[in-house]
Each structure stands twice: as structure tokens, then as C-alpha cells.
mmCIF file of C-alpha atoms in Angstrom:
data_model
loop_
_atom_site.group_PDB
_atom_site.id
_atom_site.type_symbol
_atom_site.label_atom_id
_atom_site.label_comp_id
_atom_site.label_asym_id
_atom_site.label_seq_id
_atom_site.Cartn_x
_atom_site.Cartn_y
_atom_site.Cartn_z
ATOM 1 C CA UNK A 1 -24.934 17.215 7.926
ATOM 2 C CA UNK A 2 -25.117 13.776 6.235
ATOM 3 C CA UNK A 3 -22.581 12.097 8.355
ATOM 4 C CA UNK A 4 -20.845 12.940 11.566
ATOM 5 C CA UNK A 5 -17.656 11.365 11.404
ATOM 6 C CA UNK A 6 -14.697 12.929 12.075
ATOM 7 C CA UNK A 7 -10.871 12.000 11.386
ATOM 8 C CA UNK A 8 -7.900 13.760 12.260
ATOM 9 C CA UNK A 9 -5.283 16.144 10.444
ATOM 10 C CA UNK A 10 -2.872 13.498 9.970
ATOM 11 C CA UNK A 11 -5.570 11.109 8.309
ATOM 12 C CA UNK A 12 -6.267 14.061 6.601
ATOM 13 C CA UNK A 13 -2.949 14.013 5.360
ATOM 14 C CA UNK A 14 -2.618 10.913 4.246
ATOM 15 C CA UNK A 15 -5.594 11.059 1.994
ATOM 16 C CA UNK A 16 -4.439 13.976 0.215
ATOM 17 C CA UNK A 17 -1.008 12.406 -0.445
ATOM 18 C CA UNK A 18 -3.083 8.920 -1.673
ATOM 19 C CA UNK A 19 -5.617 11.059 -3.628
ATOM 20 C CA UNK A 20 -2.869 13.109 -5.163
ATOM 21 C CA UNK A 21 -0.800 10.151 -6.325
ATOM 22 C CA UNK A 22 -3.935 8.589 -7.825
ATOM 23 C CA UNK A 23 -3.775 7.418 -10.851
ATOM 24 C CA UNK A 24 -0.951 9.583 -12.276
ATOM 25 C CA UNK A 25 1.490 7.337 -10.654
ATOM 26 C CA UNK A 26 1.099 5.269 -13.580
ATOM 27 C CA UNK A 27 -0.281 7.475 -16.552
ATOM 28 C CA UNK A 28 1.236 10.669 -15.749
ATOM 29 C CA UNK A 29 5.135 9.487 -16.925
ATOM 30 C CA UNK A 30 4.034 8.856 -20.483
ATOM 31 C CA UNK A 31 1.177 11.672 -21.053
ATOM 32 C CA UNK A 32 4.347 14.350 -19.809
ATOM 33 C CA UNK A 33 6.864 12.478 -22.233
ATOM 34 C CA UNK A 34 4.896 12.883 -25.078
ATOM 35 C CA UNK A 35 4.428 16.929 -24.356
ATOM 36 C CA UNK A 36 7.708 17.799 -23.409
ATOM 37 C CA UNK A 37 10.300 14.579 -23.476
ATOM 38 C CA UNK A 38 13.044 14.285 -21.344
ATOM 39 C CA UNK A 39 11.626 18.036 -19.611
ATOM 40 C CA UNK A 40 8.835 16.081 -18.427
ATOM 41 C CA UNK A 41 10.432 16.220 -15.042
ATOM 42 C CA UNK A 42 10.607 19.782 -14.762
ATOM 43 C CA UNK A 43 6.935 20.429 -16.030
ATOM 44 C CA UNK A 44 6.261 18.291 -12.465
ATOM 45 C CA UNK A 45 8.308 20.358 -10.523
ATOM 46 C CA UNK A 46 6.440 23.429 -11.679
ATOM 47 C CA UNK A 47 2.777 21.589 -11.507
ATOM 48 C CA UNK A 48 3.330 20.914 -8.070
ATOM 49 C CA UNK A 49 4.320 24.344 -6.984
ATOM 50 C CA UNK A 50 0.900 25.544 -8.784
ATOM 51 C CA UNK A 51 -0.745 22.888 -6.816
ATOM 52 C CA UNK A 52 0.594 24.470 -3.412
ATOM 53 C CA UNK A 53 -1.043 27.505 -4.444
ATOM 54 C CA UNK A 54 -4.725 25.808 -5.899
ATOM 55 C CA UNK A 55 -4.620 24.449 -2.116
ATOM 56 C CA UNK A 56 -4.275 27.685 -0.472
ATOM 57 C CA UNK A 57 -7.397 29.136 -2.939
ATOM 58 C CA UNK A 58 -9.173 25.747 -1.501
ATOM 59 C CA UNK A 59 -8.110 26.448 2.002
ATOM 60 C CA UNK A 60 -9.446 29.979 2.022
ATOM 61 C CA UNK A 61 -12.773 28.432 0.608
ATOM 62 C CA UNK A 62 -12.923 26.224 3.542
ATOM 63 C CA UNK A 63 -12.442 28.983 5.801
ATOM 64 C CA UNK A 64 -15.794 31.280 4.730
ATOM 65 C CA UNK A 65 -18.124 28.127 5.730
ATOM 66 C CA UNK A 66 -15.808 25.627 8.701
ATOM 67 C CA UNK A 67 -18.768 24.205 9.417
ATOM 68 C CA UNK A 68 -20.816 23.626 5.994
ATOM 69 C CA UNK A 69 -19.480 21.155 2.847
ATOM 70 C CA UNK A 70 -18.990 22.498 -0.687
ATOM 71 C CA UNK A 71 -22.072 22.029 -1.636
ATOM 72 C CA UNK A 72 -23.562 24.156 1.051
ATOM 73 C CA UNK A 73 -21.643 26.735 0.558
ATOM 74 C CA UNK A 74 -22.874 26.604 -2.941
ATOM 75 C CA UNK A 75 -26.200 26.979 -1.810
ATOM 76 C CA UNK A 76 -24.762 29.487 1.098
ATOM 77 C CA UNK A 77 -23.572 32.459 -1.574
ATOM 78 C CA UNK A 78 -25.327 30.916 -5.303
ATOM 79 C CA UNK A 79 -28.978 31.144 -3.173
ATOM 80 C CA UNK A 80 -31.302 27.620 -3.274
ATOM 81 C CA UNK A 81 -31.847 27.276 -6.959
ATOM 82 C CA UNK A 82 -28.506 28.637 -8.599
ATOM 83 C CA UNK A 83 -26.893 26.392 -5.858
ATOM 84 C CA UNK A 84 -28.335 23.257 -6.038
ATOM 85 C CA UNK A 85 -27.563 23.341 -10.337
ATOM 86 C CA UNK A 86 -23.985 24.098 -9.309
ATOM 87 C CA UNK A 87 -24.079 21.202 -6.765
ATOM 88 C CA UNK A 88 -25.644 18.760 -9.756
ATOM 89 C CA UNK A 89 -23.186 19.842 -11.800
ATOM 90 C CA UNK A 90 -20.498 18.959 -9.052
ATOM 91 C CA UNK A 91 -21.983 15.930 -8.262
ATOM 92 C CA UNK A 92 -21.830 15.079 -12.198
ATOM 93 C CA UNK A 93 -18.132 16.069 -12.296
ATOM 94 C CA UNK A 94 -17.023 13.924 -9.423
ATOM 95 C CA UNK A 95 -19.342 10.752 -10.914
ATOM 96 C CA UNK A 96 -17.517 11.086 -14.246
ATOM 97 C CA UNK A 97 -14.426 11.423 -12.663
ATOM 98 C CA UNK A 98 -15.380 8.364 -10.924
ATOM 99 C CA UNK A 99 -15.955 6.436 -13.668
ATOM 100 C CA UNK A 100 -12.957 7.237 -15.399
ATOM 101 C CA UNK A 101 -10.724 6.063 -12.857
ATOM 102 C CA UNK A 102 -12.949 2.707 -12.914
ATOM 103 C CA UNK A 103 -12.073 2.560 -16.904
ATOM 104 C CA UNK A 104 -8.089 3.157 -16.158
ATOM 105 C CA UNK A 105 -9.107 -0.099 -13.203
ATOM 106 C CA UNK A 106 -10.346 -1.795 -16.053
ATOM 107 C CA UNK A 107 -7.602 -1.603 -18.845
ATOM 108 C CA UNK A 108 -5.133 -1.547 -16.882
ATOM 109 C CA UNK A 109 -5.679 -5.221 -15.328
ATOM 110 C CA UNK A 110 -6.900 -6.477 -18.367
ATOM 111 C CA UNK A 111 -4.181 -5.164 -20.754
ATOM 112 C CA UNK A 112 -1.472 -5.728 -18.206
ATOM 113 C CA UNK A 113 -2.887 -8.744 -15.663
ATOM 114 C CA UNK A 114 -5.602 -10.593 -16.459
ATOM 115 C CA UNK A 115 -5.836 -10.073 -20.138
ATOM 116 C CA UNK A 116 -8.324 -13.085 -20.422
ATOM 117 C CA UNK A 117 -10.613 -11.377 -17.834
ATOM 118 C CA UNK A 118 -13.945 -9.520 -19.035
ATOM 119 C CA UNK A 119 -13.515 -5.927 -18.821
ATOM 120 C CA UNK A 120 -17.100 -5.842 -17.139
ATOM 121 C CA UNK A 121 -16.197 -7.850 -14.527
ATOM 122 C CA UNK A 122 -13.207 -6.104 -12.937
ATOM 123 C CA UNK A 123 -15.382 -3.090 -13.274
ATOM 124 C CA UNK A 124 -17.723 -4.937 -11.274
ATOM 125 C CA UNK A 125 -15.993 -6.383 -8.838
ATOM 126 C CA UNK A 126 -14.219 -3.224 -7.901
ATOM 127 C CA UNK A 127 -17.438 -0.655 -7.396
ATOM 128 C CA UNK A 128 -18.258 -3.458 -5.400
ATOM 129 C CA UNK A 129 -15.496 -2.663 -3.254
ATOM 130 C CA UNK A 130 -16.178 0.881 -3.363
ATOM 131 C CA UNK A 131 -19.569 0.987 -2.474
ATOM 132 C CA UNK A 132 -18.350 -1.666 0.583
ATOM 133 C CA UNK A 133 -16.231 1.626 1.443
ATOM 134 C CA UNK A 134 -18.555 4.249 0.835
ATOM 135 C CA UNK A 135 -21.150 2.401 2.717
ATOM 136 C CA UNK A 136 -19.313 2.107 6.372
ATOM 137 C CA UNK A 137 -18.354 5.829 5.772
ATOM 138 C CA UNK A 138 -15.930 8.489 6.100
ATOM 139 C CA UNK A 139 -13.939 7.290 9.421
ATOM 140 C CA UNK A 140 -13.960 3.627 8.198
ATOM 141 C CA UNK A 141 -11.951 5.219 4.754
ATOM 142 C CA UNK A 142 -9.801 7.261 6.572
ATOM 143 C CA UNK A 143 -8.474 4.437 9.240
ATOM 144 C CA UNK A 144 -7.847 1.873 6.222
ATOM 145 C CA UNK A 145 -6.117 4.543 4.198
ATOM 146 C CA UNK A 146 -4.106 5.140 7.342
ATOM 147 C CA UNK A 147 -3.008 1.431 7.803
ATOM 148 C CA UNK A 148 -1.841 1.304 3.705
ATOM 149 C CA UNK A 149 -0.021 4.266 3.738
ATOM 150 C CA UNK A 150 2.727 2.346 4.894
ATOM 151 C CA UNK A 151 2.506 -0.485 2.683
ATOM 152 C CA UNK A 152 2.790 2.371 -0.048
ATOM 153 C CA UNK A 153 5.523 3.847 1.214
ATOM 154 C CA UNK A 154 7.683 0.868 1.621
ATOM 155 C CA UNK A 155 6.785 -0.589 -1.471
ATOM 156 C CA UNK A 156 7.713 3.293 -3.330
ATOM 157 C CA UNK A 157 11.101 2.824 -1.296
ATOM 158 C CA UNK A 158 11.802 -0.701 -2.434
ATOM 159 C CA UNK A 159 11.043 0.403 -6.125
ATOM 160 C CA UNK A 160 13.024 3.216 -6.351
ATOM 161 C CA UNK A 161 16.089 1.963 -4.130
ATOM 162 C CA UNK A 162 15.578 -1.163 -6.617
ATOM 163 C CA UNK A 163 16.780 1.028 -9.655
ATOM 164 C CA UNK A 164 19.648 2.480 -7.948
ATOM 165 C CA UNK A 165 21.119 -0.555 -7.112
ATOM 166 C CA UNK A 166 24.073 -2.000 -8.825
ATOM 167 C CA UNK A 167 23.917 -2.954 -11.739
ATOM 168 C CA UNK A 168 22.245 0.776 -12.324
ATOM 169 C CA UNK A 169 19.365 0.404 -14.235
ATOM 170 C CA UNK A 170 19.548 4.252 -15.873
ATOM 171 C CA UNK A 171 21.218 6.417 -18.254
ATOM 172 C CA UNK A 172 21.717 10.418 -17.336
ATOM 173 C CA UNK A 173 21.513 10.846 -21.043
ATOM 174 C CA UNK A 174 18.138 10.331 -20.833
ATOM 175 C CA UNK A 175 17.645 13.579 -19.536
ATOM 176 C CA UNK A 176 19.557 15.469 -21.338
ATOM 177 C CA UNK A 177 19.577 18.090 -22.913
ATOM 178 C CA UNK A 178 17.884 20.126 -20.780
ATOM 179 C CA UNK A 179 15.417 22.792 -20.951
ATOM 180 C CA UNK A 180 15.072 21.563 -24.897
ATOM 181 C CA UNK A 181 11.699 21.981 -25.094
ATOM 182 C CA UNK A 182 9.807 25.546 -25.929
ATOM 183 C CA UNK A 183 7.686 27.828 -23.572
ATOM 184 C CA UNK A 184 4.391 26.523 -25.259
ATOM 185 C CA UNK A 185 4.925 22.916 -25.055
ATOM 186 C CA UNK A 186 6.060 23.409 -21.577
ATOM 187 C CA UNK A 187 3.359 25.696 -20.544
ATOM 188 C CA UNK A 188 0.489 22.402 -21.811
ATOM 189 C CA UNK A 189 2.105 20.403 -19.918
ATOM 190 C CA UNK A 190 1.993 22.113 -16.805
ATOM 191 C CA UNK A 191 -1.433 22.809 -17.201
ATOM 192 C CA UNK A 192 -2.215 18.919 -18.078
ATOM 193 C CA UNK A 193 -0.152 17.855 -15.052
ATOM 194 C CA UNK A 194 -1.945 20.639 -12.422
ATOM 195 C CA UNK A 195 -5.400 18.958 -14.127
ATOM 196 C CA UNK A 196 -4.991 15.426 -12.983
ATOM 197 C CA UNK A 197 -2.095 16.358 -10.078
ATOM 198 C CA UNK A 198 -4.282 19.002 -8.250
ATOM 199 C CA UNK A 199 -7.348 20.481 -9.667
ATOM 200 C CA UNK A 200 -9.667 17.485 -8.780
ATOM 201 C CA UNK A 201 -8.279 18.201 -4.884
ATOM 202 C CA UNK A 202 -11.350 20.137 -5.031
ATOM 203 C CA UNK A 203 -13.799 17.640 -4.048
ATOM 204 C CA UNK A 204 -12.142 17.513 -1.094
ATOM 205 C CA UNK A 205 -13.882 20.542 0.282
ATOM 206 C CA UNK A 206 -17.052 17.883 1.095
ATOM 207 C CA UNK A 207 -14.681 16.572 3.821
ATOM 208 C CA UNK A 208 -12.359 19.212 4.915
ATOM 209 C CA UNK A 209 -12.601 21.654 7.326
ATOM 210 C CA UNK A 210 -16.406 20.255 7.796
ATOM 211 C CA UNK A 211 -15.111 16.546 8.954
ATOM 212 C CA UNK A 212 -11.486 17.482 10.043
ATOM 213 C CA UNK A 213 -11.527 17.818 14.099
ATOM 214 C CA UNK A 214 -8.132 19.664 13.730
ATOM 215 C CA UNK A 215 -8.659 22.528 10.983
ATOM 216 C CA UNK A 216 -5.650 24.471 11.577
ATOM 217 C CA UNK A 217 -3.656 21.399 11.958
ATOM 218 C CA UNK A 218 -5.323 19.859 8.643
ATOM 219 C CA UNK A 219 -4.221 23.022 6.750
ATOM 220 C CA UNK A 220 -0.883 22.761 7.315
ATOM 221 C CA UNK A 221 -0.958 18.837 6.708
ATOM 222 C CA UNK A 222 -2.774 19.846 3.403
ATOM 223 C CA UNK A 223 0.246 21.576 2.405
ATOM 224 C CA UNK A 224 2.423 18.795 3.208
ATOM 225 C CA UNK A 225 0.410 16.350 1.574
ATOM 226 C CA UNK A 226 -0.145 18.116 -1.924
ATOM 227 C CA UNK A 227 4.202 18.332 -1.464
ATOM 228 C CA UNK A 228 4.455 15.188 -0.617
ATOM 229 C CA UNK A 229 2.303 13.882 -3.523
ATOM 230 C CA UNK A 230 3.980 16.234 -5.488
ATOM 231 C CA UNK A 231 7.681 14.907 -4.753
ATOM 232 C CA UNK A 232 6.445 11.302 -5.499
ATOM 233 C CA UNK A 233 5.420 11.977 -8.831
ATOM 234 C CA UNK A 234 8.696 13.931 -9.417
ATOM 235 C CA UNK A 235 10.507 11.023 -8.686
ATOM 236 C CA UNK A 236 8.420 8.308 -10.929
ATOM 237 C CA UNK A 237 8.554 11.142 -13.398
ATOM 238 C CA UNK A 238 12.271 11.427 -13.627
ATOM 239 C CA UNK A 239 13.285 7.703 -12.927
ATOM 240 C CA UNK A 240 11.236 6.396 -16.017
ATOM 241 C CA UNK A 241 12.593 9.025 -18.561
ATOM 242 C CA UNK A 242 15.955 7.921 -16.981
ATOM 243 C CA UNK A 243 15.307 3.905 -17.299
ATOM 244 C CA UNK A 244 13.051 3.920 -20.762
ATOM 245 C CA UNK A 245 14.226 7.098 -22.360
ATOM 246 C CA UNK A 246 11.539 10.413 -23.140
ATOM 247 C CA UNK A 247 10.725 8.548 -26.334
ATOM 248 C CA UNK A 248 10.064 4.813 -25.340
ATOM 249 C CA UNK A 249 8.110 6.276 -21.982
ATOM 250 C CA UNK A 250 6.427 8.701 -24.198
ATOM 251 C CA UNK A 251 4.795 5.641 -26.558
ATOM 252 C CA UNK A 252 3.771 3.753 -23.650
ATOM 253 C CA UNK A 253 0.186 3.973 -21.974
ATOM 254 C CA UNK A 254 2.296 2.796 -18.393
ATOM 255 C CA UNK A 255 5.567 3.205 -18.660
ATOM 256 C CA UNK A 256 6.196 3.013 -14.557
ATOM 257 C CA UNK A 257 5.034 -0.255 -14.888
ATOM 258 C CA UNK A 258 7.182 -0.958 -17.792
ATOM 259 C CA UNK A 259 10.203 0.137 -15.682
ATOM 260 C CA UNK A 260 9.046 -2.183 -12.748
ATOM 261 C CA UNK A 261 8.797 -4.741 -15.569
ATOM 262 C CA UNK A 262 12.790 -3.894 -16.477
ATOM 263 C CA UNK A 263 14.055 -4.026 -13.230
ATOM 264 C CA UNK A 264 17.025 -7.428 -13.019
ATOM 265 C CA UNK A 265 19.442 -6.935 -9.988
ATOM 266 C CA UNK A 266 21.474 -10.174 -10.025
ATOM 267 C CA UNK A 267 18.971 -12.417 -11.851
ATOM 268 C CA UNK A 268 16.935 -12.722 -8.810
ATOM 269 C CA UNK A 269 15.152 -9.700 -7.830
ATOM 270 C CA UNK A 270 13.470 -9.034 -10.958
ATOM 271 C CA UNK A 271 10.514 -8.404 -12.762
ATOM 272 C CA UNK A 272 8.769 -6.579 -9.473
ATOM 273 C CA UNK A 273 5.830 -5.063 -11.631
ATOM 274 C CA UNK A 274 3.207 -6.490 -8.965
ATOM 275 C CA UNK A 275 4.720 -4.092 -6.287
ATOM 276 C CA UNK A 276 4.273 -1.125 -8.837
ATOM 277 C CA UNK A 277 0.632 -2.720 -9.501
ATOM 278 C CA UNK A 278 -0.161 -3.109 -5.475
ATOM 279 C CA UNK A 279 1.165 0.959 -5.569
ATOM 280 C CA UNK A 280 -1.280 1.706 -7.719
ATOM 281 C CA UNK A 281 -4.255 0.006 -6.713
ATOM 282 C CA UNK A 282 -3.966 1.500 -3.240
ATOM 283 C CA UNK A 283 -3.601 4.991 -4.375
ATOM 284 C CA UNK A 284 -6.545 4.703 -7.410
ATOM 285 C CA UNK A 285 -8.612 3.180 -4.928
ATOM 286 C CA UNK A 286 -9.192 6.072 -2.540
ATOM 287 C CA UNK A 287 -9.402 8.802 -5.334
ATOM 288 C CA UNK A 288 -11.663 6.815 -6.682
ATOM 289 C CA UNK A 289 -13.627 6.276 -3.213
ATOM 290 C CA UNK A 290 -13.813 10.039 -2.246
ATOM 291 C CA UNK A 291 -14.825 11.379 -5.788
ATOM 292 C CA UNK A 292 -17.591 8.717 -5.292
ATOM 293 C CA UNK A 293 -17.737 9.831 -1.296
ATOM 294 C CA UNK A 294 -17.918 13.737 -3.107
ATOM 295 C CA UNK A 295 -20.997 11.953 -5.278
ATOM 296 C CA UNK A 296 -23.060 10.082 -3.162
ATOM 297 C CA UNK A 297 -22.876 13.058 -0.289
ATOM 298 C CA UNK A 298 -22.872 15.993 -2.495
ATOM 299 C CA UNK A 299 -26.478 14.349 -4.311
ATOM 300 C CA UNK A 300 -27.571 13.458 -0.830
ATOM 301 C CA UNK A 301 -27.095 16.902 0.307
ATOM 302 C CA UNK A 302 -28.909 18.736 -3.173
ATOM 303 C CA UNK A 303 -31.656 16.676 -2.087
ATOM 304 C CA UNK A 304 -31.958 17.261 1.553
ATOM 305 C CA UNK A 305 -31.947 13.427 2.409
ATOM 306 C CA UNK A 306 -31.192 12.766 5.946
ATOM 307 C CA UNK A 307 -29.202 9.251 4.663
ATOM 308 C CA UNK A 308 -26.932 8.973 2.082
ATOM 309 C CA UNK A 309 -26.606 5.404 1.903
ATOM 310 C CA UNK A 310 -29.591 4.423 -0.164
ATOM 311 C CA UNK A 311 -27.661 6.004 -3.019
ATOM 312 C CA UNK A 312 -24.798 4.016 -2.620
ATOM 313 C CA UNK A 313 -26.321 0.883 -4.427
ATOM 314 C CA UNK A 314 -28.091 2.535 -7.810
ATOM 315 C CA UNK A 315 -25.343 5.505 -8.121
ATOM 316 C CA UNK A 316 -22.878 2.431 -7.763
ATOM 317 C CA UNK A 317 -24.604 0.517 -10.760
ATOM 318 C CA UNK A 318 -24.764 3.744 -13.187
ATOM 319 C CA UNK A 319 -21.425 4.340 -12.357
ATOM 320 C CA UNK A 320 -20.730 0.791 -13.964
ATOM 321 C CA UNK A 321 -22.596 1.391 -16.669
ATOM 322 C CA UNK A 322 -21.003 4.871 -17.198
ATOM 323 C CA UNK A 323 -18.020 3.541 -17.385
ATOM 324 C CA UNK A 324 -18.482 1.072 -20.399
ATOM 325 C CA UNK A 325 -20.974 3.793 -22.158
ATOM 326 C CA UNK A 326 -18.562 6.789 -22.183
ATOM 327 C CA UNK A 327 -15.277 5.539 -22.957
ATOM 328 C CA UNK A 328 -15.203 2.767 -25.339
ATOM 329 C CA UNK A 329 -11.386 2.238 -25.713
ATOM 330 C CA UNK A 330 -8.368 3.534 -24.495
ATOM 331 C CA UNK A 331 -7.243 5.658 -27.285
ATOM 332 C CA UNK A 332 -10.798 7.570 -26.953
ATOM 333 C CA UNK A 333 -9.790 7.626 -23.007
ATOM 334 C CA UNK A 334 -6.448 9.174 -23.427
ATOM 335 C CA UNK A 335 -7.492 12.023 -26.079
ATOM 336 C CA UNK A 336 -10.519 12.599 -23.751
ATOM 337 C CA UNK A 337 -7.866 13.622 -20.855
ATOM 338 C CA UNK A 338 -5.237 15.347 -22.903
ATOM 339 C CA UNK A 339 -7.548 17.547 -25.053
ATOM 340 C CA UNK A 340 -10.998 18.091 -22.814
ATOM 341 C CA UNK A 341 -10.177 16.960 -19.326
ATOM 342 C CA UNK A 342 -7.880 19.913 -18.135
ATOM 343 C CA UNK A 343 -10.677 22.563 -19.080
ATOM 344 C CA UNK A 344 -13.359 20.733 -17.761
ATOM 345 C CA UNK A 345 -11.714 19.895 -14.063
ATOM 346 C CA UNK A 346 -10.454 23.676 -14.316
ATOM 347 C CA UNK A 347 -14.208 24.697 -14.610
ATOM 348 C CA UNK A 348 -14.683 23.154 -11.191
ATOM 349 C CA UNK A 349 -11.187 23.126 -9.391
ATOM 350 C CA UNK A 350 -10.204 26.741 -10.287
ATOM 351 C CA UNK A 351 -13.518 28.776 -11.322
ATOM 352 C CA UNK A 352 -15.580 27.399 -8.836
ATOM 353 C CA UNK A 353 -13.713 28.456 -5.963
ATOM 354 C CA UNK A 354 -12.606 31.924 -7.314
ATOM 355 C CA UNK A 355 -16.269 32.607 -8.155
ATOM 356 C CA UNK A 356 -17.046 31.421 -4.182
ATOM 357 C CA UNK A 357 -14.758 33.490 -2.451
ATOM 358 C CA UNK A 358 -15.467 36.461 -5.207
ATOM 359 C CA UNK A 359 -19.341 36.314 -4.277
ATOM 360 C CA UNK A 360 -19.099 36.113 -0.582
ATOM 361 C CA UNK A 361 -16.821 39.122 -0.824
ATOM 362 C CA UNK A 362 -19.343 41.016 -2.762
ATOM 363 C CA UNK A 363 -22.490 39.721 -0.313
ATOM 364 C CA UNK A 364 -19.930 40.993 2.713
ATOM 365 C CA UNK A 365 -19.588 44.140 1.036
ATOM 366 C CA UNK A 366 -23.250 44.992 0.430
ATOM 367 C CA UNK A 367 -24.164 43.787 4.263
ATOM 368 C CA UNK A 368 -21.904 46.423 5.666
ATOM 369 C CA UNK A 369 -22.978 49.177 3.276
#
């Protein structure tokens, strides 16, 4: 083990709701408009029940090795050499992952913010932050996400109450009719919702059952979190198509923000962007910090170093770098995520763990022949 920390199953909990919520509470609303319109909702609906069942194939992962992280169980069942190229691989996954969250930082501030604000320098400032967190370690992360949480959810409560009140802010036509779009188009946009919704929950498996001091407990609260997640991003889903329309939300790159942007009740509480903003930043923050956490401790880990810190610092700066290198604009960003970006987290959040659980099967079998 790399670290000894533990946190609890309701910590737990709250990580997978923040890590789920990510940064789809702001992209997701306008990448599922453009597949399927005002059905975008629906796709959701069906993404997160596919999600409940991506955590039980992660939960029955966790359960071969309780004591060991992903990446030694990949060395466990792969043997030391097949293993440790998985783990690189894995480690490369979660970096890129990484430093595409850092881009969405990035452009979203500077497009939306602080548009006379160097790109570079948000990107900066904010790995900053996130090697601060990575640095003090696991039980650190998990207390701070625990004293946000409720920040989020009031500030999710006071956004959607906000469009309810009178005068409404939303049009049922907007999602109507329904069930207009095909099988096919629906079926994409499933899979592109399950890709950034739940598929990267995989790199969770370097924390849970190994750092969880409940596992039963966190199982169940791994459910619930992936639902609750789920039902947040329902919501956001449905109540921009309902505000914008499928077509305005579809051409936007944030439409949730737009719709915080919209919001008037009485020509005083308006314009209340900044709590959709603060949403976000909490949320992208600690996806961000545990696909780093899944980095810096899955590369400590391939390499049999007994501290993972001294990577925080250089794996920090390349992931800087990466970030400016790989995705030059945001066009090239959002193609990158509709067209390649579902295959390549299935590779790792749906073959990897079938191919786990298929190979310690087969090693049980041969040991009792």
C-alpha cells in the first residue's frame, strides 16, 4: 500500500455523487440535445440505469482483491509484466482524463468569466490546487468533499426551485413530442451519456474497497451515489431543454449556465450564473482530483515506490502541458469526446473489468482441477 488512509462509506458516497456530476453538469445538456433533442432527458434516464449496473460489474471487481487497488489486481490475475502495461495504460487513461477536465477548467472561465485571462494561467493556478489536494492525501479529499457537499446541494436546490418560481421560467412544449427521436440516435446517446456519466467510475477501484473501512456499507452507498448523480443530471437535463428549447441548448457548449444566465424572478433575483459556476467548480474539482489521485498512485504502485508524493510535482507540470498540447480548441475538444472518447473510456471502464473477473474465474478454475 501507498497510503493508509481510510474514509468512511458515507464519504464514500459523497465522492461518487461529486465525481459522477463532474463535469457533465454543464456539458452533458447540450452534447444530449444535439443527439436526440427534446429526448435528451430520457437517454439520461436510461444512462443512469446502465450506470447502476457498470457499478455492480465494479463492485464484484472489488470483491476478488478487498484488500489490493486496481492496479494490483492487474498485476494479481495479468502476472508482473502483462500487469504493469495494463496499469501504464491505466495510469495514461486517468492522466488524459485529467487533463481534459483541466481544458473544460480552462475554457470555460475564460469563455464565460475571465475572458481577458490567459488560458495558461487558470490551467496553472488550478493543478496548483490539485496537487495541494493530492499532496495531503486521500482522507484530507474526502473530509473537504464532505464539508461542500452541502454547499452543492443547496446551491442545486436554490437553482432549480429558482426556475419554478413564478413567473415560470419554462415551456412543456419544449419537450414535446415525445419519444420523436429513432432507436439509433437514441441508442448513441445512451452510450455517450454512460461514457462521461459512469464508465470513468472505474478509477475508483484505486480507492474502494482497499481505502473504504465500511465495504459492505460503501457498496450500498455506491449504489446510492451513482442514483443520486444520476437523478441530478436528469433534472439539469430536462430543466434546460424546458427553459432554452432542444435546439437553442443543443447549439450551446453550456447551456446550464445559459439557463442560470436567464433566470429574472421579479427583477431582483436574477442573473445567478455564479451559483451554477460555484456548482460546477466543486464537482469538476474532485473528478479531476481522483483521476489525478488514480494517476499519481496507480504510477507509484507500477513502480513499487514506497511514496507517491514525489510524483505529485512533475506529473502535475506534464499534466499542464498536456493539456495545452492535446487539445488546441474547443471544437477539437468536443469532437474528441463525441466521436473517440466513449470507445476509449469503454476500453477501460467496461473491458477491463469483464476481462478481470473473466481471468480470475478461469485461474480459479484451473487451481481446483
Amino acid at each position: 500500500m501507498v497510503e493508509n488512509f481510510k474514509i468512511s462509506a458515507r464519504q464514500f458516497s459523497i465522492l461518487v455523487i461529486l465525481f459522477s456530476i463532474g463535469s457533465a453538469i454543464l456539458v452533458i445538456p447540450g452534447i444530449m440535445a444535439q443527439e436526440v433533442k427534446q429526448d435528451a432527458w430520457i437517454a439520461a434516464v436510461i444512462g443512469t440505469g446502465i450506470g447502476l449496473l457498470l457499478v455492480a460489474l465494479y463492485i464484484a471487481v472489488g470483491r476478488m482483491f478487498p484488500t489490493k487497488t486496481l492496479v494490483e489486481i492487474n498485476e494479481t490475475l495479468f502476472g508482473k509484466w502483462l500487469g504493469k502495461a495494463v496499469s501504464l495504460m491505466l495510469v495514461l487513461f486517468s492522466l488524459y482524463s485529467t487533463a481534459g477536465l483541466l481544458f473544460y477548467v480552462g475554457s470555460f472561465l475564460t469563455t464565460q468569466i475571465m475572458p481577458d485571462t490567459p488560458i495558461e494561467a487558470i490551467h496553472t493556478l488550478f493543478a496548483c490546487i490539485l496537487i495541494m489536494g493530492i499532496r495531503l492525501g486521500l482522507e484530507p479529499l474526502a473530509r473537504s468533499a464532505e464539508l461542500l457537499f452541502p454547499f452543492f446541494v443547496f446551491l442545486f436546490i436554490v437553482l432549480v426551485a429558482s426556475i419554478f418560481l413564478p413567473p415560470v421560467q419554462f415551456k412543456f412544449e419544449n419537450i414535446q413530442p415525445v419519444f420523436e427521436t429513432g432507436i439509433k440516435p437514441m441508442i448513441h446517446a445512451v452510450f455517450l451519456f454512460t461514457s462521461i456519466f459512469s464508465l470513468p467510475l472505474i478509477v475508483l477501484l484505486m480507492i474502494f474497497p482497499v481505502s473504504v473501512n465500511q465495504p459492505k456499507a460503501a457498496e450500498k452507498n455506491f449504489f446510492f451515489g451513482i442514483l443520486i448523480g444520476g437523478i441530478c443530471l436528469i433534472i439539469i437535463i430536462a430543466l434546460t431543454i424546458l427553459v432554452l428549447g432542444a435546439d437553442s441548448s443543443a447549439r450551446q457548449t453550456y447551456p446550464s449556465y445559459l439557463v442560470a444566465r436567464k433566470l429574472n424572478i421579479g427583477d431582483f433575483f436574477q442573473r445567478i450564473e455564479a451559483i451554477m459556476a460555484l456548482m460546477w467548480i466543486i464537482t469538476i474539482y474532485f473528478k479531476m482530483a481522483f483521476f489525478f489521485y488514480a494517476t499519481v498512485i496507480g504510477l507509484a504502485q507500477t513502480l513499487n515506490m514506497k511514496d507517491y508524493r514525489p510524483l505529485t510535482l512533475p506529473l502535475g507540470m506534464i499534466l499542464v502541458s498536456l493539456t495545452l498540447l492535446i487539445f488546441p480548441n474547443v471544437v477539437q475538444k468536443a469532437t474528441f469526446d463525441k466521436e473517440i472518447w466513449p470507445l476509449y473510456a469503454s476500453t477501460y471502464g467496461l473491458v477491463l473489468p469483464i476481462l478481470l473477473l473473466a481471468v480470475n474465474v478461469f485461474q480459479k478454475k484451473i487451481h481446483q482441477k
